[in-house]
PDB file of C-alpha atoms in Angstrom:
ATOM      1  CA  MET A   1     -17.579 -13.307  -2.472  1.00 44.00           C
ATOM      2  CA  ALA A   2     -17.974 -10.351  -1.438  1.00 45.00           C
ATOM      3  CA  THR A   3     -19.410  -7.336  -2.968  1.00 45.00           C
ATOM      4  CA  GLU A   4     -17.904  -4.993  -4.828  1.00 45.00           C
ATOM      5  CA  MET A   5     -17.394  -2.351  -1.253  1.00 45.00           C
ATOM      6  CA  THR A   6     -15.002  -4.746   0.022  1.00 45.00           C
ATOM      7  CA  ARG A   7     -12.709  -4.961  -3.397  1.00 45.00           C
ATOM      8  CA  ARG A   8     -12.802  -0.642  -3.769  1.00 43.00           C
ATOM      9  CA  PRO A   9     -10.170   0.220  -1.753  1.00 44.00           C
ATOM     10  CA  ALA A  10     -10.948   3.804  -1.830  1.00 45.00           C
ATOM     11  CA  ALA A  11     -13.823   5.869  -2.755  1.00 46.00           C
ATOM     12  CA  SER A  12     -14.099  10.049  -3.706  1.00 46.00           C
ATOM     13  CA  HIS A  13     -16.078  12.210  -2.312  1.00 46.00           C
ATOM     14  CA  GLU A  14     -16.131  15.991  -3.810  1.00 57.00           C
ATOM     15  CA  GLY A  15     -13.279  15.719  -5.001  1.00 62.00           C
ATOM     16  CA  LYS A  16     -10.636  13.717  -3.258  1.00 59.00           C
ATOM     17  CA  VAL A  17      -9.984  10.342  -2.216  1.00 57.00           C
ATOM     18  CA  ILE A  18     -10.572   8.900   0.896  1.00 51.00           C
ATOM     19  CA  ALA A  19      -9.233   5.616   1.990  1.00 51.00           C
ATOM     20  CA  PHE A  20     -11.567   2.306   3.461  1.00 50.00           C
ATOM     21  CA  PRO A  21     -11.206   2.065   7.657  1.00 47.00           C
ATOM     22  CA  SER A  22      -9.502  -0.256   7.335  1.00 45.00           C
ATOM     23  CA  GLY A  23     -11.569  -3.395   9.434  1.00 48.00           C
ATOM     24  CA  THR A  24     -14.154  -2.800   7.162  1.00 63.00           C
ATOM     25  CA  GLY A  25     -12.530  -5.431   4.046  1.00 86.00           C
ATOM     26  CA  ILE A  26     -12.847  -9.215   3.664  1.00 90.00           C
ATOM     27  CA  ALA A  27     -11.789 -10.247   6.315  1.00 91.00           C
ATOM     28  CA  ASN A  28     -14.173  -8.563   8.587  1.00 93.00           C
ATOM     29  CA  ILE A  29     -17.216  -9.660   6.954  1.00 94.00           C
ATOM     30  CA  GLU A  30     -16.355 -13.989   7.466  1.00 93.00           C
ATOM     31  CA  ARG A  31     -15.963 -11.773  11.063  1.00 95.00           C
ATOM     32  CA  CYS A  32     -18.745 -10.991  11.365  1.00 96.00           C
ATOM     33  CA  ALA A  33     -20.789 -13.672  10.381  1.00 95.00           C
ATOM     34  CA  ARG A  34     -18.272 -16.922  12.489  1.00 95.00           C
ATOM     35  CA  GLU A  35     -19.594 -14.410  15.544  1.00 96.00           C
ATOM     36  CA  LEU A  36     -23.403 -14.325  14.300  1.00 96.00           C
ATOM     37  CA  GLY A  37     -23.041 -17.832  13.117  1.00 93.00           C
ATOM     38  CA  ARG A  38     -22.113 -19.135  16.551  1.00 95.00           C
ATOM     39  CA  ARG A  39     -24.523 -16.390  17.912  1.00 96.00           C
ATOM     40  CA  HIS A  40     -27.706 -16.651  19.206  1.00 95.00           C
ATOM     41  CA  GLY A  41     -31.136 -14.537  19.955  1.00 97.00           C
ATOM     42  CA  ALA A  42     -30.157 -10.923  21.751  1.00 98.00           C
ATOM     43  CA  ASP A  43     -27.169 -11.648  22.027  1.00 97.00           C
ATOM     44  CA  ALA A  44     -26.702 -11.657  17.776  1.00 97.00           C
ATOM     45  CA  ILE A  45     -28.994  -9.079  17.345  1.00 97.00           C
ATOM     46  CA  GLU A  46     -26.758  -6.752  19.819  1.00 98.00           C
ATOM     47  CA  PHE A  47     -23.305  -7.518  17.899  1.00 98.00           C
ATOM     48  CA  TRP A  48     -24.404  -6.966  14.266  1.00 97.00           C
ATOM     49  CA  LYS A  49     -26.257  -3.663  16.165  1.00 98.00           C
ATOM     50  CA  ALA A  50     -22.980  -2.499  17.491  1.00 98.00           C
ATOM     51  CA  GLU A  51     -20.781  -3.970  14.076  1.00 97.00           C
ATOM     52  CA  CYS A  52     -22.924  -1.597  11.795  1.00 97.00           C
ATOM     53  CA  ARG A  53     -22.927   1.174  13.951  1.00 97.00           C
ATOM     54  CA  ARG A  54     -19.406   0.763  14.877  1.00 96.00           C
ATOM     55  CA  LEU A  55     -19.437   0.668  10.896  1.00 95.00           C
ATOM     56  CA  ALA A  56     -21.069   4.569  10.165  1.00 96.00           C
ATOM     57  CA  ASP A  57     -19.059   6.061  12.348  1.00 96.00           C
ATOM     58  CA  GLN A  58     -16.225   4.545  11.059  1.00 93.00           C
ATOM     59  CA  LEU A  59     -17.390   6.282   8.099  1.00 94.00           C
ATOM     60  CA  LEU A  60     -19.105   9.610   9.129  1.00 95.00           C
ATOM     61  CA  ALA A  61     -14.912   9.781  10.895  1.00 95.00           C
ATOM     62  CA  ALA A  62     -13.910   9.063   7.638  1.00 93.00           C
ATOM     63  CA  GLY A  63     -15.203  12.027   5.730  1.00 94.00           C
ATOM     64  CA  ILE A  64     -17.761  10.095   3.830  1.00 93.00           C
ATOM     65  CA  ALA A  65     -21.578  12.224   3.279  1.00 94.00           C
ATOM     66  CA  GLU A  66     -24.013  10.389   5.848  1.00 92.00           C
ATOM     67  CA  SER A  67     -26.212   9.667   3.011  1.00 89.00           C
ATOM     68  CA  ASP A  68     -23.207   7.079   1.271  1.00 94.00           C
ATOM     69  CA  VAL A  69     -22.931   6.067   4.608  1.00 95.00           C
ATOM     70  CA  GLY A  70     -26.201   5.146   5.088  1.00 94.00           C
ATOM     71  CA  GLN A  71     -25.734   3.025   1.429  1.00 94.00           C
ATOM     72  CA  GLN A  72     -22.309   1.235   2.840  1.00 94.00           C
ATOM     73  CA  VAL A  73     -23.639  -0.380   5.686  1.00 95.00           C
ATOM     74  CA  LEU A  74     -26.759  -1.941   4.082  1.00 94.00           C
ATOM     75  CA  GLU A  75     -24.454  -3.007   1.330  1.00 93.00           C
ATOM     76  CA  PHE A  76     -22.086  -4.483   4.313  1.00 95.00           C
ATOM     77  CA  GLN A  77     -24.633  -6.456   5.937  1.00 95.00           C
ATOM     78  CA  GLN A  78     -25.447  -7.782   2.675  1.00 94.00           C
ATOM     79  CA  ASP A  79     -21.591  -9.283   2.291  1.00 93.00           C
ATOM     80  CA  VAL A  80     -21.913 -10.170   5.109  1.00 95.00           C
ATOM     81  CA  GLN A  81     -25.118 -12.354   4.320  1.00 95.00           C
ATOM     82  CA  ILE A  82     -23.998 -13.957   1.565  1.00 94.00           C
ATOM     83  CA  GLU A  83     -20.445 -14.910   4.369  1.00 93.00           C
ATOM     84  CA  LEU A  84     -23.098 -16.582   6.318  1.00 94.00           C
ATOM     85  CA  VAL A  85     -24.971 -18.312   3.584  1.00 94.00           C
ATOM     86  CA  LEU A  86     -21.861 -19.141   2.244  1.00 93.00           C
ATOM     87  CA  SER A  87     -20.260 -21.088   4.826  1.00 91.00           C
ATOM     88  CA  HIS A  88     -23.569 -22.830   5.814  1.00 87.00           C
ATOM     89  CA  GLN A  89     -23.315 -24.129   2.482  1.00 91.00           C
ATOM     90  CA  LYS A  90     -19.606 -25.066   2.681  1.00 88.00           C
ATOM     91  CA  ARG A  91     -20.553 -26.884   6.294  1.00 86.00           C
ATOM     92  CA  ALA A  92     -23.074 -29.016   4.765  1.00 86.00           C
ATOM     93  CA  VAL A  93     -20.915 -30.048   1.612  1.00 87.00           C
ATOM     94  CA  ALA A  94     -17.807 -31.597   4.114  1.00 85.00           C
ATOM     95  CA  LYS A  95     -20.313 -32.473   5.987  1.00 83.00           C
ATOM     96  CA  SER A  96     -22.440 -35.202   2.937  1.00 87.00           C
ATOM     97  CA  GLN A  97     -18.767 -35.492   1.435  1.00 88.00           C
ATOM     98  CA  LYS A  98     -18.049 -36.844   5.115  1.00 82.00           C
ATOM     99  CA  ARG A  99     -20.465 -39.944   5.194  1.00 75.00           C
TER     100      ARG A  99
END
């Protein structure tokens, strides 16, 4: 379901290993996808901006270079988008099987 980012337990930064913040894993991706699936309009946009900013802040606080943070946030966004698509597909299949 998720891309490589969520499977990496740690990142290397200038020769030392830094663990990713705990909130950036699969559970966080699924949580964000659920929230985005139930929110609409400005509420969804504000939620999404806050989540991406929170992730960026966590990564920066963990010592990840700003250039790498941008890439990690993009990967997170992609992971959440994939999860949204998969959850919609699962619901459609479940709905069609009930008929």
